[in-house]
Short mmCIF file of C-alpha atoms in Angstrom, two decimals:
data_model
loop_
_atom_site.label_atom_id
_atom_site.label_comp_id
_atom_site.label_asym_id
_atom_site.label_seq_id
_atom_site.Cartn_x
_atom_site.Cartn_y
_atom_site.Cartn_z
CA UNK A 1 28.10 61.47 6.49
CA UNK A 2 27.23 61.79 9.64
CA UNK A 3 29.08 65.02 11.44
CA UNK A 4 28.04 66.37 8.37
CA UNK A 5 24.53 66.75 9.20
CA UNK A 6 24.77 66.77 12.81
CA UNK A 7 26.78 70.47 12.64
CA UNK A 8 24.42 71.37 10.18
CA UNK A 9 21.45 70.80 12.36
CA UNK A 10 22.81 72.61 15.29
CA UNK A 11 23.51 75.45 13.49
CA UNK A 12 19.94 75.57 12.56
CA UNK A 13 19.36 75.04 16.27
CA UNK A 14 21.15 77.69 17.33
CA UNK A 15 18.40 80.28 15.59
CA UNK A 16 16.51 79.44 17.96
CA UNK A 17 14.53 76.46 17.29
CA UNK A 18 16.11 74.15 19.28
CA UNK A 19 12.49 73.53 21.38
CA UNK A 20 10.03 73.28 19.22
CA UNK A 21 12.98 70.27 17.00
CA UNK A 22 14.56 68.67 20.07
CA UNK A 23 12.95 65.12 18.98
CA UNK A 24 12.58 65.60 15.17
CA UNK A 25 16.20 66.03 15.26
CA UNK A 26 16.59 62.85 16.91
CA UNK A 27 14.64 61.00 14.24
CA UNK A 28 16.45 62.77 11.35
CA UNK A 29 19.69 62.17 13.56
CA UNK A 30 19.03 57.72 14.41
CA UNK A 31 17.49 58.09 10.33
CA UNK A 32 20.83 59.28 8.80
CA UNK A 33 22.88 56.68 10.80
CA UNK A 34 20.41 53.36 9.73
CA UNK A 35 20.93 54.98 6.38
CA UNK A 36 25.04 54.92 6.45
CA UNK A 37 27.69 52.34 6.08
CA UNK A 38 30.14 50.90 8.16
CA UNK A 39 33.24 50.79 5.66
CA UNK A 40 35.27 52.94 4.64
CA UNK A 41 36.60 55.47 0.90
CA UNK A 42 34.51 58.83 -0.11
CA UNK A 43 32.88 59.47 -3.31
CA UNK A 44 33.51 62.16 -5.49
CA UNK A 45 31.54 65.13 -7.72
CA UNK A 46 28.62 67.19 -7.03
CA UNK A 47 27.01 65.06 -4.73
CA UNK A 48 30.06 63.00 -2.99
CA UNK A 49 29.67 60.68 -0.34
CA UNK A 50 30.88 58.67 1.91
CA UNK A 51 31.65 55.28 2.14
CA UNK A 52 29.36 51.93 2.71
CA UNK A 53 30.77 48.34 2.99
CA UNK A 54 30.56 47.55 -1.01
CA UNK A 55 32.46 51.88 -2.10
CA UNK A 56 28.94 53.50 -2.95
CA UNK A 57 28.27 54.91 -0.19
CA UNK A 58 25.54 57.34 0.42
CA UNK A 59 25.31 60.38 -1.83
CA UNK A 60 25.58 63.88 -0.05
CA UNK A 61 21.61 64.10 2.08
CA UNK A 62 20.59 67.85 1.73
CA UNK A 63 20.18 70.21 5.08
CA UNK A 64 16.68 70.37 6.62
CA UNK A 65 14.38 72.94 5.23
CA UNK A 66 11.39 74.18 6.43
CA UNK A 67 7.29 74.91 4.84
CA UNK A 68 6.02 78.69 5.61
CA UNK A 69 5.01 77.42 9.06
CA UNK A 70 8.09 76.72 10.27
CA UNK A 71 7.67 72.61 10.56
CA UNK A 72 10.53 70.32 9.09
CA UNK A 73 9.83 68.65 6.39
CA UNK A 74 12.02 65.37 6.12
CA UNK A 75 10.36 64.29 2.50
CA UNK A 76 13.83 65.87 1.26
CA UNK A 77 15.72 62.65 3.48
CA UNK A 78 13.22 60.45 2.57
CA UNK A 79 14.36 61.51 -0.98
CA UNK A 80 17.64 61.80 -0.65
CA UNK A 81 16.90 58.21 0.31
CA UNK A 82 14.70 56.61 -1.93
CA UNK A 83 18.45 57.81 -4.74
CA UNK A 84 20.73 55.82 -2.50
CA UNK A 85 18.41 52.88 -1.91
CA UNK A 86 17.69 53.12 -6.53
CA UNK A 87 22.08 52.89 -6.28
CA UNK A 88 22.49 50.60 -4.69
CA UNK A 89 20.00 47.77 -6.59
CA UNK A 90 17.29 48.36 -3.77
CA UNK A 91 14.25 49.05 -5.83
CA UNK A 92 10.33 50.31 -4.05
CA UNK A 93 11.90 50.51 -0.49
CA UNK A 94 11.90 54.17 1.96
CA UNK A 95 13.91 55.67 5.05
CA UNK A 96 12.55 52.67 6.84
CA UNK A 97 11.98 50.22 4.55
CA UNK A 98 15.31 49.88 3.67
CA UNK A 99 19.04 49.64 4.61
CA UNK A 100 22.28 50.94 2.15
CA UNK A 101 25.75 49.30 1.94
CA UNK A 102 26.79 46.69 3.43
CA UNK A 103 23.25 46.51 5.67
CA UNK A 104 21.61 45.68 1.96
CA UNK A 105 23.85 42.49 2.13
CA UNK A 106 23.28 41.63 5.05
CA UNK A 107 19.35 41.83 4.24
CA UNK A 108 19.90 39.99 1.44
CA UNK A 109 20.43 36.88 2.62
CA UNK A 110 18.20 36.81 5.47
CA UNK A 111 15.46 37.52 2.48
CA UNK A 112 17.25 34.60 0.13
CA UNK A 113 17.60 32.56 2.78
CA UNK A 114 14.90 29.92 2.11
CA UNK A 115 16.71 29.47 -1.29
CA UNK A 116 20.50 28.54 0.85
CA UNK A 117 21.05 24.72 0.08
CA UNK A 118 23.24 25.14 3.88
CA UNK A 119 19.34 26.53 5.45
CA UNK A 120 16.98 24.47 4.02
CA UNK A 121 19.71 21.54 5.05
CA UNK A 122 20.12 23.29 8.32
CA UNK A 123 16.27 23.46 9.04
CA UNK A 124 14.91 19.99 7.64
CA UNK A 125 18.15 18.36 10.58
CA UNK A 126 16.32 20.96 13.20
CA UNK A 127 12.73 20.36 12.39
CA UNK A 128 12.89 16.56 11.51
CA UNK A 129 11.66 16.46 7.73
CA UNK A 130 12.33 14.26 5.70
CA UNK A 131 14.08 15.15 2.73
CA UNK A 132 13.24 15.29 -0.78
CA UNK A 133 12.86 11.43 -2.65
CA UNK A 134 15.19 13.15 -5.07
CA UNK A 135 17.98 13.43 -2.28
CA UNK A 136 17.46 9.55 -0.58
CA UNK A 137 19.57 6.42 -2.37
CA UNK A 138 16.99 4.12 -3.71
CA UNK A 139 17.78 -0.08 -2.49
CA UNK A 140 20.38 -2.25 -4.08
CA UNK A 141 18.80 -5.20 -5.87
CA UNK A 142 21.42 -7.14 -3.82
CA UNK A 143 20.27 -5.69 -0.29
CA UNK A 144 16.69 -5.97 -1.93
CA UNK A 145 18.00 -10.08 -2.30
CA UNK A 146 19.54 -9.85 1.77
CA UNK A 147 16.44 -8.97 2.76
CA UNK A 148 13.88 -11.86 0.92
CA UNK A 149 16.63 -14.36 2.18
CA UNK A 150 16.09 -12.37 4.92
CA UNK A 151 12.70 -13.16 6.14
CA UNK A 152 12.03 -16.30 3.75
CA UNK A 153 14.84 -18.55 6.88
CA UNK A 154 13.19 -16.90 9.81
CA UNK A 155 10.37 -17.97 8.07
CA UNK A 156 10.78 -20.96 7.39
CA UNK A 157 12.29 -22.14 10.64
CA UNK A 158 8.94 -20.31 13.19
CA UNK A 159 7.22 -23.06 10.01
CA UNK A 160 9.09 -25.74 10.73
CA UNK A 161 8.64 -25.54 14.49
CA UNK A 162 5.37 -25.97 14.68
CA UNK A 163 4.35 -29.74 15.20
CA UNK A 164 0.31 -29.41 14.52
CA UNK A 165 0.72 -31.36 11.43
CA UNK A 166 -2.44 -28.08 10.06
CA UNK A 167 0.36 -27.86 7.16
CA UNK A 168 4.31 -28.72 6.51
CA UNK A 169 7.31 -27.00 3.86
CA UNK A 170 9.15 -28.43 1.24
CA UNK A 171 11.89 -26.36 -0.82
CA UNK A 172 11.65 -26.94 -4.27
CA UNK A 173 15.00 -28.89 -5.32
CA UNK A 174 16.48 -26.97 -2.03
CA UNK A 175 15.66 -23.63 -3.95
CA UNK A 176 15.01 -21.05 -0.85
CA UNK A 177 12.46 -19.30 -3.59
CA UNK A 178 10.47 -21.52 -4.10
CA UNK A 179 7.88 -23.48 -1.63
CA UNK A 180 5.49 -26.67 -1.77
CA UNK A 181 2.71 -26.87 1.13
CA UNK A 182 1.12 -29.39 2.03
CA UNK A 183 -2.07 -29.24 3.91
CA UNK A 184 -3.50 -31.73 5.64
CA UNK A 185 -6.12 -29.74 7.95
CA UNK A 186 -9.34 -28.32 6.48
CA UNK A 187 -12.51 -27.53 8.43
CA UNK A 188 -13.47 -31.37 9.63
CA UNK A 189 -17.72 -30.51 9.10
CA UNK A 190 -16.27 -28.81 5.62
CA UNK A 191 -17.57 -31.24 2.91
CA UNK A 192 -14.59 -30.78 0.76
CA UNK A 193 -12.96 -32.63 4.32
CA UNK A 194 -15.32 -35.30 3.18
CA UNK A 195 -13.68 -35.17 -0.34
CA UNK A 196 -10.77 -36.19 1.00
CA UNK A 197 -11.91 -38.85 3.41
CA UNK A 198 -13.88 -40.51 0.54
CA UNK A 199 -11.86 -39.71 -2.30
CA UNK A 200 -8.07 -41.15 0.23
CA UNK A 201 -5.91 -37.04 -0.54
CA UNK A 202 -3.89 -36.79 2.40
CA UNK A 203 -3.45 -33.58 1.94
CA UNK A 204 -3.96 -30.83 -0.87
CA UNK A 205 -0.56 -29.63 -2.52
CA UNK A 206 0.93 -25.63 -3.33
CA UNK A 207 3.26 -23.98 -4.71
CA UNK A 208 4.34 -20.68 -3.31
CA UNK A 209 7.17 -18.63 -6.07
CA UNK A 210 9.33 -15.73 -4.38
CA UNK A 211 9.53 -12.56 -6.10
CA UNK A 212 12.83 -10.58 -5.98
CA UNK A 213 10.71 -7.96 -3.94
CA UNK A 214 9.52 -9.95 -1.32
CA UNK A 215 7.94 -9.79 1.32
CA UNK A 216 7.28 -6.15 -0.14
CA UNK A 217 5.28 -7.58 -2.74
CA UNK A 218 3.25 -10.99 -2.51
CA UNK A 219 4.60 -15.03 -3.73
CA UNK A 220 2.71 -16.25 -6.45
CA UNK A 221 0.75 -19.47 -5.54
CA UNK A 222 -1.56 -21.77 -6.93
CA UNK A 223 -2.42 -25.38 -6.27
CA UNK A 224 -0.80 -28.41 -7.61
CA UNK A 225 -3.28 -31.36 -6.49
CA UNK A 226 -6.35 -32.16 -6.06
CA UNK A 227 -7.82 -30.04 -9.22
CA UNK A 228 -10.13 -28.45 -7.21
CA UNK A 229 -13.74 -26.78 -7.85
CA UNK A 230 -15.19 -23.58 -6.53
CA UNK A 231 -13.45 -22.88 -2.91
CA UNK A 232 -11.99 -19.66 -4.78
CA UNK A 233 -9.47 -21.76 -7.15
CA UNK A 234 -9.27 -20.41 -10.66
CA UNK A 235 -8.13 -22.46 -13.49
CA UNK A 236 -4.90 -23.98 -13.47
CA UNK A 237 -5.17 -23.34 -10.00
CA UNK A 238 -5.07 -19.72 -9.50
CA UNK A 239 -6.30 -18.62 -6.75
CA UNK A 240 -8.31 -15.88 -5.89
CA UNK A 241 -6.99 -14.06 -2.09
CA UNK A 242 -7.21 -10.22 -2.37
CA UNK A 243 -4.13 -10.48 0.12
CA UNK A 244 -2.56 -12.58 -3.29
CA UNK A 245 -2.34 -8.80 -5.66
CA UNK A 246 -0.33 -6.22 -5.13
CA UNK A 247 -3.12 -3.74 -3.97
CA UNK A 248 -4.09 -6.36 -1.07
CA UNK A 249 -0.45 -7.16 0.26
CA UNK A 250 0.94 -5.91 3.19
CA UNK A 251 4.51 -6.43 4.17
CA UNK A 252 3.48 -7.94 7.76
CA UNK A 253 2.21 -10.96 6.69
CA UNK A 254 3.79 -14.71 6.78
CA UNK A 255 2.98 -17.86 4.56
CA UNK A 256 1.63 -19.28 7.78
CA UNK A 257 -1.05 -16.66 7.93
CA UNK A 258 -1.57 -16.96 3.90
CA UNK A 259 -2.12 -21.35 4.01
CA UNK A 260 -4.64 -20.59 6.80
CA UNK A 261 -5.92 -17.76 5.08
CA UNK A 262 -6.60 -20.35 1.98
CA UNK A 263 -7.84 -22.91 4.02
CA UNK A 264 -10.87 -20.91 5.16
CA UNK A 265 -11.41 -19.25 2.10
CA UNK A 266 -11.15 -23.05 0.70
CA UNK A 267 -14.61 -23.88 3.36
CA UNK A 268 -16.23 -20.95 2.63
CA UNK A 269 -15.71 -21.52 -1.08
CA UNK A 270 -17.56 -24.40 -0.72
CA UNK A 271 -14.79 -26.13 -2.53
CA UNK A 272 -14.86 -29.37 -3.57
CA UNK A 273 -12.24 -31.72 -4.88
CA UNK A 274 -13.85 -32.43 -8.90
CA UNK A 275 -13.67 -36.81 -9.31
CA UNK A 276 -13.59 -37.29 -13.08
CA UNK A 277 -9.93 -35.41 -13.27
CA UNK A 278 -8.31 -36.34 -16.78
CA UNK A 279 -4.54 -36.61 -16.84
CA UNK A 280 -4.66 -33.69 -19.30
CA UNK A 281 -6.35 -31.46 -16.74
CA UNK A 282 -3.69 -31.00 -14.73
CA UNK A 283 -2.55 -27.48 -13.73
CA UNK A 284 0.13 -25.59 -15.15
CA UNK A 285 1.98 -22.37 -14.52
CA UNK A 286 1.49 -21.11 -17.10
CA UNK A 287 -2.34 -21.43 -16.98
CA UNK A 288 -2.74 -20.24 -14.08
CA UNK A 289 -0.63 -17.52 -14.18
CA UNK A 290 -3.15 -16.04 -17.13
CA UNK A 291 -5.95 -17.62 -14.80
CA UNK A 292 -4.49 -14.76 -12.15
CA UNK A 293 -4.10 -12.22 -14.60
CA UNK A 294 -7.73 -12.27 -15.42
CA UNK A 295 -8.88 -12.76 -11.16
CA UNK A 296 -7.21 -9.08 -10.42
CA UNK A 297 -8.09 -7.08 -13.53
CA UNK A 298 -11.91 -7.94 -13.78
CA UNK A 299 -11.56 -7.37 -9.32
CA UNK A 300 -9.72 -4.14 -10.59
CA UNK A 301 -12.80 -3.68 -12.52
CA UNK A 302 -15.36 -4.63 -9.64
CA UNK A 303 -13.79 -4.29 -6.86
CA UNK A 304 -13.70 -7.93 -5.00
CA UNK A 305 -16.45 -8.48 -4.56
CA UNK A 306 -18.68 -10.57 -6.96
CA UNK A 307 -17.80 -9.62 -10.45
CA UNK A 308 -21.07 -10.52 -13.05
CA UNK A 309 -20.69 -13.84 -14.25
CA UNK A 310 -19.84 -12.59 -17.43
CA UNK A 311 -16.77 -12.04 -16.37
CA UNK A 312 -15.85 -15.73 -14.40
#
């Protein structure tokens, strides 16, 4: 087809118009070459055309015509190429906007590469972007339990290295996931310390239980003995501390940090030992859990400030 068009152009140029349309003919030839397919095959029928990669080809393009002033009228060529685009599925293009034949497939692949799974995977690998969460495998329960065990073993070893006598840890029935902590020392200038001396209380006994997803969730800590008034110790022995809630917790917190924070809160809250404790008034786990849920609910409503007296 390109050869036929060039012969037609040369024939026109023999009539004395070569010089005037030289640059226009070069552009016309380039446009025809870009529009041609690279494969073989010949169309048939009235508008016979030569090969395009998919067997379609470009229909025959009429020779260039000129208007009354002898100017090159290239609209016919543009119309022919637009018709070829329509037959090849390239809608809305023009001479410069569309390519036909096998080049059309290359252009479509380039335009659609954003939706290609392989392209997206390669792009994530090259840009370092995190893949969608749908493709990320969540940790199994066995893995979570292993993380908890390793963390608690390491913390237990660290705690038992301390010889300062502030507190000590014992496992409840050799259960790594439940600890009893004896807090021996508080601020000696505090009222609570004076109560300990007068009553003969050697330590404050705390109980900690660690959930399966520890250290990503906080332990549940409560007071066992003695019975304490104020000092952010609630009914049932529950403890009102933001860091013991899911929103206030961080996996970077250690057991030692929790115990020291409780000791400071006990003094800051002006905790006192209840000297009128009856046997039936001892702390229970169920009571502590219910009290802690109420505390968290109240602070979620008002924030971690002193709530109204009516809400406890």
